């Protein structure tokens, strides 16, 4: 399978460049790395078998160990970057800037955001907290508005899947709704929707301590 992976990897890099798709290109490199690794493993095993040199056996074990550590490191780094490709970071950042600049008073927060790039399309999943007394028509309207905004101002076509969350009293301190009939406390904080904040799997920001001053 090493040779097949190598071929497939080369093909994906070529196609990736053609489509300007960083994700596919990245996957192609990954496949080539795997192919080289598989080939190295086979050559190592054959050498051990032919030469019966015990040192080779240990060397191969060390190499495999290092490779596993390296793979684990890459995985951890990727999940720290918010489960998204680092190359997609700037595109998601652009989406966040558009949302921040044009955000509606009704959009209490955005969280649990995940992004993925498919070719020339960006796919974003996120949760949006809205006042819990909005009816479905209103919720649909707010969600569609966010989608339209991002596709109107963004440089990349974005497929937006927004999951609506009803607000809870813990949201009130950063909720901008004026004359809210169920407000339990005054609004004291303003949050900018940056990557670190919106990527959180946390429901709402209530437990957060990072605070941005009023505008
Ligand atoms: Zn609809
Ligand atoms: Zn409220
Ligand atoms: Zn949520």
CSV table of N, CA, C and O in Angstrom, one decimal, residues 36-49 56 60:
chain,number,residue,atom,x,y,z
A,36,UNK,N,6.4,7.1,2.6
A,36,UNK,CA,7.8,7.0,2.9
A,36,UNK,C,8.0,6.2,4.2
A,36,UNK,O,8.9,5.3,4.3
A,37,UNK,N,7.2,6.4,5.2
A,37,UNK,CA,7.3,5.7,6.4
A,37,UNK,C,7.0,4.2,6.2
A,37,UNK,O,7.8,3.3,6.7
A,38,UNK,N,6.0,3.8,5.4
A,38,UNK,CA,5.7,2.4,5.2
A,38,UNK,C,6.9,1.8,4.4
A,38,UNK,O,7.3,0.7,4.8
A,39,UNK,N,7.4,2.5,3.4
A,39,UNK,CA,8.6,2.0,2.7
A,39,UNK,C,9.8,1.7,3.6
A,39,UNK,O,10.4,0.7,3.6
A,40,UNK,N,10.0,2.7,4.5
A,40,UNK,CA,11.1,2.6,5.4
A,40,UNK,C,11.0,1.4,6.3
A,40,UNK,O,11.9,0.7,6.6
A,41,UNK,N,9.8,1.2,6.8
A,41,UNK,CA,9.5,0.1,7.7
A,41,UNK,C,9.8,-1.2,7.0
A,41,UNK,O,10.4,-2.1,7.5
A,42,UNK,N,9.3,-1.4,5.7
A,42,UNK,CA,9.5,-2.6,5.0
A,42,UNK,C,11.0,-2.8,4.7
A,42,UNK,O,11.5,-3.9,5.0
A,43,UNK,N,11.7,-1.8,4.3
A,43,UNK,CA,13.1,-1.9,4.0
A,43,UNK,C,13.8,-2.3,5.3
A,43,UNK,O,14.7,-3.2,5.3
A,44,UNK,N,13.5,-1.7,6.4
A,44,UNK,CA,14.1,-2.0,7.7
A,44,UNK,C,13.9,-3.5,8.1
A,44,UNK,O,14.8,-4.2,8.5
A,45,UNK,N,12.7,-3.9,8.0
A,45,UNK,CA,12.3,-5.3,8.3
A,45,UNK,C,13.1,-6.3,7.5
A,45,UNK,O,13.6,-7.3,7.9
A,46,UNK,N,13.2,-6.0,6.1
A,46,UNK,CA,13.9,-6.9,5.2
A,46,UNK,C,15.4,-6.9,5.6
A,46,UNK,O,16.0,-8.0,5.6
A,47,UNK,N,15.9,-5.7,5.9
A,47,UNK,CA,17.4,-5.6,6.3
A,47,UNK,C,17.6,-6.5,7.5
A,47,UNK,O,18.6,-7.2,7.6
A,48,UNK,N,16.7,-6.4,8.5
A,48,UNK,CA,16.9,-7.1,9.8
A,48,UNK,C,16.9,-8.6,9.5
A,48,UNK,O,17.8,-9.4,9.9
A,49,UNK,N,16.0,-9.0,8.6
A,49,UNK,CA,15.8,-10.4,8.3
A,49,UNK,C,17.1,-10.9,7.5
A,49,UNK,O,17.6,-12.0,7.8
A,56,UNK,N,20.0,-3.1,14.2
A,56,UNK,CA,19.0,-2.6,13.3
A,56,UNK,C,17.6,-2.7,13.9
A,56,UNK,O,16.7,-1.8,13.8
A,60,UNK,N,15.2,0.4,14.5
A,60,UNK,CA,13.9,0.5,13.8
A,60,UNK,C,12.8,0.8,14.9
A,60,UNK,O,11.9,1.6,14.7
